[in-house]
C-alpha positions as YAML, in Angstrom:
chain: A
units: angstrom
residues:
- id: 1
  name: UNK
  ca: [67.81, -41.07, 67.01]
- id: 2
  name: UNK
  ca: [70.35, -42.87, 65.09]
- id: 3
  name: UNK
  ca: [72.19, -39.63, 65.07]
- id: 4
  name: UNK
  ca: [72.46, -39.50, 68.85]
- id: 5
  name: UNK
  ca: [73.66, -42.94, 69.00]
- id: 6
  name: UNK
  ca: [76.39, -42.78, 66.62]
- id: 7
  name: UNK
  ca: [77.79, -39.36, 68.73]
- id: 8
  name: UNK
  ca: [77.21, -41.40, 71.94]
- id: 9
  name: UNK
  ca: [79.93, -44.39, 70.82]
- id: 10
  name: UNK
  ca: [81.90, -41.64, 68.70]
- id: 11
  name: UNK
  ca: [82.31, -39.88, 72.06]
- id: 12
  name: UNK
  ca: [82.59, -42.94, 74.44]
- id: 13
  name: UNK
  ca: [85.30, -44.25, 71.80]
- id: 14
  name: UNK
  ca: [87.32, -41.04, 71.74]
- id: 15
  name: UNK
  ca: [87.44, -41.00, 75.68]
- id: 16
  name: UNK
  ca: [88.34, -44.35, 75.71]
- id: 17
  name: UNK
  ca: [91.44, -43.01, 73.51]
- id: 18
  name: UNK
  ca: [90.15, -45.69, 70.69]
- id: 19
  name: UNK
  ca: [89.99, -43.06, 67.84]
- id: 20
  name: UNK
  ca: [92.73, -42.61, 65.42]
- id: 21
  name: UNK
  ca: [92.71, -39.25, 63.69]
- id: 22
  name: UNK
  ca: [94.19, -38.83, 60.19]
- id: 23
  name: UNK
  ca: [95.67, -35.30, 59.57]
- id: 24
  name: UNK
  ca: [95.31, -34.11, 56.19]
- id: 25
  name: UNK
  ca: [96.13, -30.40, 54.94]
- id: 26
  name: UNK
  ca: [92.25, -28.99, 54.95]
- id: 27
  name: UNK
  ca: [90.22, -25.35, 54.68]
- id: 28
  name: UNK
  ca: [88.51, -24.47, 57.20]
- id: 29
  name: UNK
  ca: [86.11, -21.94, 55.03]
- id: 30
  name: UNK
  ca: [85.07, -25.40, 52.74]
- id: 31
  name: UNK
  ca: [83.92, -27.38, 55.84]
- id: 32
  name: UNK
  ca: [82.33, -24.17, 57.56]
- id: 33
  name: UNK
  ca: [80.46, -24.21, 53.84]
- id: 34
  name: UNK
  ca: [79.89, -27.81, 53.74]
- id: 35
  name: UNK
  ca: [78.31, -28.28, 57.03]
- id: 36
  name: UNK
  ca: [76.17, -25.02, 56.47]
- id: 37
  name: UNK
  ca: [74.59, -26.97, 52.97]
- id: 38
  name: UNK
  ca: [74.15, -30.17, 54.72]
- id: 39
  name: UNK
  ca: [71.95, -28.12, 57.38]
- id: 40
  name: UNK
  ca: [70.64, -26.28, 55.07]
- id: 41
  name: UNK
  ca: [67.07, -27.84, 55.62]
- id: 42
  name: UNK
  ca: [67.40, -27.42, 59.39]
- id: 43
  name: UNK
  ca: [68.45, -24.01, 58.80]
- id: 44
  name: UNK
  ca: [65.40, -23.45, 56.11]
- id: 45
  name: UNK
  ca: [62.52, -24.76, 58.49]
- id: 46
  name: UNK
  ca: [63.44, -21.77, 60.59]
- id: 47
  name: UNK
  ca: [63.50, -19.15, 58.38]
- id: 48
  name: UNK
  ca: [67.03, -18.65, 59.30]
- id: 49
  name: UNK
  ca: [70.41, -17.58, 57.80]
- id: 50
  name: UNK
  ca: [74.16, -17.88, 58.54]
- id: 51
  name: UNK
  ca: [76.51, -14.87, 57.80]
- id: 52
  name: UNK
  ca: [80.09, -16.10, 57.27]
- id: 53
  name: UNK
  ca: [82.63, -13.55, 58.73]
- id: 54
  name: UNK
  ca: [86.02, -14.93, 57.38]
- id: 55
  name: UNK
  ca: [89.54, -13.33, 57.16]
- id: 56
  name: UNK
  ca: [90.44, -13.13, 53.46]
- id: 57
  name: UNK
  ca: [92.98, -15.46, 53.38]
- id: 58
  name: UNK
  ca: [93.63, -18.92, 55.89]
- id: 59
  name: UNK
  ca: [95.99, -21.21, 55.81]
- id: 60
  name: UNK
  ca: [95.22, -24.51, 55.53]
- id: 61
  name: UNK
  ca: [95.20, -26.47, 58.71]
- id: 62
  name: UNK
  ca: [96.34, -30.40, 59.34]
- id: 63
  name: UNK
  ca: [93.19, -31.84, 61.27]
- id: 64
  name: UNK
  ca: [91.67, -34.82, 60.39]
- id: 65
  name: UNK
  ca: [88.69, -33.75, 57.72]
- id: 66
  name: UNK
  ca: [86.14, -35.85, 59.49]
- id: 67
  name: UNK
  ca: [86.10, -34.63, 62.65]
- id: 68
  name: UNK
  ca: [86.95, -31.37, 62.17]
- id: 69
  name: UNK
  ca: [83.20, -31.35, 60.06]
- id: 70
  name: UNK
  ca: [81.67, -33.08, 63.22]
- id: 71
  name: UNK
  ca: [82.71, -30.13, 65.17]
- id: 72
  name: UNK
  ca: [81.24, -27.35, 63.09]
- id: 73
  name: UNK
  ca: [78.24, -29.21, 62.39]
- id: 74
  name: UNK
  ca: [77.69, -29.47, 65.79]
- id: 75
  name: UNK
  ca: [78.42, -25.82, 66.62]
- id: 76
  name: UNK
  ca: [76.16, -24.88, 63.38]
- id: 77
  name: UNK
  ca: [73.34, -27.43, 64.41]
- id: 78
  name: UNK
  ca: [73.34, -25.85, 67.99]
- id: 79
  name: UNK
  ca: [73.60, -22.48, 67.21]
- id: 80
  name: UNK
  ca: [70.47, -23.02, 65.06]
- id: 81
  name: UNK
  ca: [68.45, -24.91, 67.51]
- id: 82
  name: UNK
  ca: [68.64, -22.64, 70.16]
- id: 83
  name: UNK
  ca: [68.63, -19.34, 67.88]
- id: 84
  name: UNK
  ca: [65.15, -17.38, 67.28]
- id: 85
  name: UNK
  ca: [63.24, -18.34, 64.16]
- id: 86
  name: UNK
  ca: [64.07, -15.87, 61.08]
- id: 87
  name: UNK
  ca: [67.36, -14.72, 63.06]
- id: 88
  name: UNK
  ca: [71.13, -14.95, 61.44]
- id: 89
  name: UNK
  ca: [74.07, -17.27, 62.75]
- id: 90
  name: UNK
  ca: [77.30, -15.43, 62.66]
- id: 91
  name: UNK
  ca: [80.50, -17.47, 61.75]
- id: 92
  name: UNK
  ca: [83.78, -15.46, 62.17]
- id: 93
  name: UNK
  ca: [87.04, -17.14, 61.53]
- id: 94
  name: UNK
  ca: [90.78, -15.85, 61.54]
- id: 95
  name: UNK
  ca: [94.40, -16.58, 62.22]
- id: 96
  name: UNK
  ca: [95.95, -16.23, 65.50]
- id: 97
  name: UNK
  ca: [99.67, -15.22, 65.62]
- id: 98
  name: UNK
  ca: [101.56, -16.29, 68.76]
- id: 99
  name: UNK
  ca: [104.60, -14.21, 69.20]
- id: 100
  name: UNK
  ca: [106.17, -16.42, 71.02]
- id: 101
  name: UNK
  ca: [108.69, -18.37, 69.03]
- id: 102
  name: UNK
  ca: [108.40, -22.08, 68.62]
- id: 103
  name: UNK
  ca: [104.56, -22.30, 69.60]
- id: 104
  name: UNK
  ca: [102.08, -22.84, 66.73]
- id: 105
  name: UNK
  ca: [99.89, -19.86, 65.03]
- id: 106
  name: UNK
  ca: [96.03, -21.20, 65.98]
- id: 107
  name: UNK
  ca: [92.92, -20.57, 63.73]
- id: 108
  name: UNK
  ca: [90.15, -19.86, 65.64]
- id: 109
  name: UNK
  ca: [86.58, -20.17, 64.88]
- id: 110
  name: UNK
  ca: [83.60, -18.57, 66.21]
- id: 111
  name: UNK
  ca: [79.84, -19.38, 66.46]
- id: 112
  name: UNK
  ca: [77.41, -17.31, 67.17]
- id: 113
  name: UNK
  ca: [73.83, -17.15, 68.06]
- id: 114
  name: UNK
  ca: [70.69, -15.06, 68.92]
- id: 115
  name: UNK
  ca: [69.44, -17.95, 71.53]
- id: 116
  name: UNK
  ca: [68.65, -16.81, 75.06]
- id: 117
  name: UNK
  ca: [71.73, -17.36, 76.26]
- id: 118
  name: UNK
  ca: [72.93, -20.00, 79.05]
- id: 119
  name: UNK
  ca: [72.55, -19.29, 82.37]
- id: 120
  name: UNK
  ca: [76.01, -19.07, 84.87]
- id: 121
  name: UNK
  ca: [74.71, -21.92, 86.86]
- id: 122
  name: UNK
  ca: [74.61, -24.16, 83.58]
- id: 123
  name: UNK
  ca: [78.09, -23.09, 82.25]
- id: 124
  name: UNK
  ca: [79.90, -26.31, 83.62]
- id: 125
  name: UNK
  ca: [77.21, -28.57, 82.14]
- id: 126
  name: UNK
  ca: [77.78, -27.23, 78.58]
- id: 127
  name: UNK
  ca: [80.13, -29.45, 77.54]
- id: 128
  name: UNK
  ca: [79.58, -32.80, 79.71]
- id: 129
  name: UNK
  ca: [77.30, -35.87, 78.28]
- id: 130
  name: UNK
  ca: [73.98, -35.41, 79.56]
- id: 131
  name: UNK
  ca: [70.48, -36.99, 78.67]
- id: 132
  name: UNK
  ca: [67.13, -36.11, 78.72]
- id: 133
  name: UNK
  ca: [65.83, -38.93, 81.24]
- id: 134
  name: UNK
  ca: [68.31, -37.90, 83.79]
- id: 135
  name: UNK
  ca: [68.49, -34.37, 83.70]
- id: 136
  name: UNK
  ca: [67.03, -31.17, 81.92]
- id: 137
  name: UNK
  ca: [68.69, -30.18, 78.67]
- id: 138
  name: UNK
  ca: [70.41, -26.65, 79.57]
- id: 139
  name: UNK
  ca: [68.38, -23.78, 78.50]
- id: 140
  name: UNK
  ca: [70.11, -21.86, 75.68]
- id: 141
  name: UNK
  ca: [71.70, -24.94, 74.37]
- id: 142
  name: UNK
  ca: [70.44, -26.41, 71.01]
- id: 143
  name: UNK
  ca: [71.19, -30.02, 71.66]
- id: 144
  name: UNK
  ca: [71.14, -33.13, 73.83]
- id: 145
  name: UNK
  ca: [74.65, -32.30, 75.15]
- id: 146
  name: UNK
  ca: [75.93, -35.53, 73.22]
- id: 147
  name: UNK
  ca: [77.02, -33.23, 70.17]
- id: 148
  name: UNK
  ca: [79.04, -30.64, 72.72]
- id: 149
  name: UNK
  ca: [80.36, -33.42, 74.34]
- id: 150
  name: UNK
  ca: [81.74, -34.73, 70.70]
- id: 151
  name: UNK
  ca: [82.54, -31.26, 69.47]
- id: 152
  name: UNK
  ca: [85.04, -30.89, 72.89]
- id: 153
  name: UNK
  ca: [86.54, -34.35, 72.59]
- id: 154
  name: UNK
  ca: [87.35, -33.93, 68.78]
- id: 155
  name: UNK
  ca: [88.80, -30.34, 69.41]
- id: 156
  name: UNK
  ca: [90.78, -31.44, 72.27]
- id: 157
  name: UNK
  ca: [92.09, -34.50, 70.50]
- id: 158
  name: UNK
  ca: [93.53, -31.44, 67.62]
- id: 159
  name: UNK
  ca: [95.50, -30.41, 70.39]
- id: 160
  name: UNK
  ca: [93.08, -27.23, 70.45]
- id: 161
  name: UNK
  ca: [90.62, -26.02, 73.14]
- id: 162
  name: UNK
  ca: [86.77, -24.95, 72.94]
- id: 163
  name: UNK
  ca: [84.61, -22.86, 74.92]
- id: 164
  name: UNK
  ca: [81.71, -20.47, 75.06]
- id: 165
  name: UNK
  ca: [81.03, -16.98, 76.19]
- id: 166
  name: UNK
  ca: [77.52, -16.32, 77.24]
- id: 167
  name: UNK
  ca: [74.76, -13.36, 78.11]
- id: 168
  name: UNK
  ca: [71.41, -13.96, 79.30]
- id: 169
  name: UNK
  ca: [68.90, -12.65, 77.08]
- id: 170
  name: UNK
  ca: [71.76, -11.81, 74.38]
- id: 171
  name: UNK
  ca: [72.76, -15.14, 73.15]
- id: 172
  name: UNK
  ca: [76.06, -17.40, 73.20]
- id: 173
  name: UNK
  ca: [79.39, -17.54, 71.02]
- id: 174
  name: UNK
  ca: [81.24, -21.01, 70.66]
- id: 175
  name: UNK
  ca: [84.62, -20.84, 69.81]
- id: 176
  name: UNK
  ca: [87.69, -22.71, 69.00]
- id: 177
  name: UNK
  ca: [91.10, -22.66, 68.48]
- id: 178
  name: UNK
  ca: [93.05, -25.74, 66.56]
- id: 179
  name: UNK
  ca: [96.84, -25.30, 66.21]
- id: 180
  name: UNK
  ca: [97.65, -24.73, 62.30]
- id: 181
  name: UNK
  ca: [100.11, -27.21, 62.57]
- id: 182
  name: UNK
  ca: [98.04, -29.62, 63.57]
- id: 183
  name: UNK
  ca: [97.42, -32.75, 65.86]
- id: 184
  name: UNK
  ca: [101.20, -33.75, 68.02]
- id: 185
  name: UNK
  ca: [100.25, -37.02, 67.38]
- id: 186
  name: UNK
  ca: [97.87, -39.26, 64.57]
- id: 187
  name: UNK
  ca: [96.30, -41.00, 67.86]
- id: 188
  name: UNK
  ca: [95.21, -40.79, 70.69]
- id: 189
  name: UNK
  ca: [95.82, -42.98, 73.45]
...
């Protein structure tokens, strides 16, 4: 519980453009790594493993350490909640190369799970706040909604851009993208 109310202000403080981010150079792979040991437990009580797909080599990227966790714990967490018991979580990552000169090379991150999937008519729920008194969690999603919710605002705030791709019956695959150069500015608002 005291989980869901620290992502509740975290979230209602980002939108309120009261979050200041502090870009640092960071690996992706070592926060994919960290946030995989500190659900470890989560990921134990369902007999369940995660299979990291990585390129070989990835530059480090300038995102505030912090949130950039909060993100892929989130994505991790969800991905195991909604996955079937004993099943894998995939985690690809790799760099993205724009060819157009003067825009930013993105590293983008993928999340995958062996859930049920989410239905179309749930798709633009995915990422809004929602809460279990006032309306149904969406089947084939993990979580509350308050972690998605914190996982798009953080992303967003990077100057990157989430979303999902989704088939009944065959699970879903979270990604993201987050600009290797980082955040335009330190904060928002």
């Amino acid at each position: 519980m005291s989980g869901l109310v620290s992502d509740l202000v975290e979230v209602t403080s980002i939108n309120a453009g009261r979050i200041e981010l502090a870009p640092e150079p960071v690996d992706i792979i070592t926060i994919i790594e960290e946030a995989i040991v500190g659900l470890s437990a989560q990921f134990q009580e369902r007999d369940m493993s995660v299979r990291l797909d990585m390129a070989l080599e990835l530059p480090p990227i300038q995102a505030d350490r912090d949130s950039l966790y909060q993100i892929v714990l989130h994505l991790l967490s969800n991905a195991c909640q909604c996955s079937r018991p004993g099943s894998e979580v995939i985690v690809t990552g790799h760099l993205e190369e724009t060819e157009e000169q003067g825009l930013p090379s993105y590293l983008r991150v993928s999340v995958t799970d062996t859930g049920g999937g989410i239905a179309p008519e749930d798709h633009l729920r995915v990422f809004q706040r929602f809460y279990r008194a006032d309306s149904p969690l969406v089947a084939g999603l993990g979580e509350t909604g308050v972690g998605m919710a914190l996982a798009k605002a953080l992303v967003e705030a990077h100057g990157g851009r989430i979303w999902f791709e989704s088939e009944m019956g065959s699970g879903s695959t979270f990604n993201f993208i987050l600009p290797v150069t980082g955040p335009a500015s330190a904060e928002m608002g």
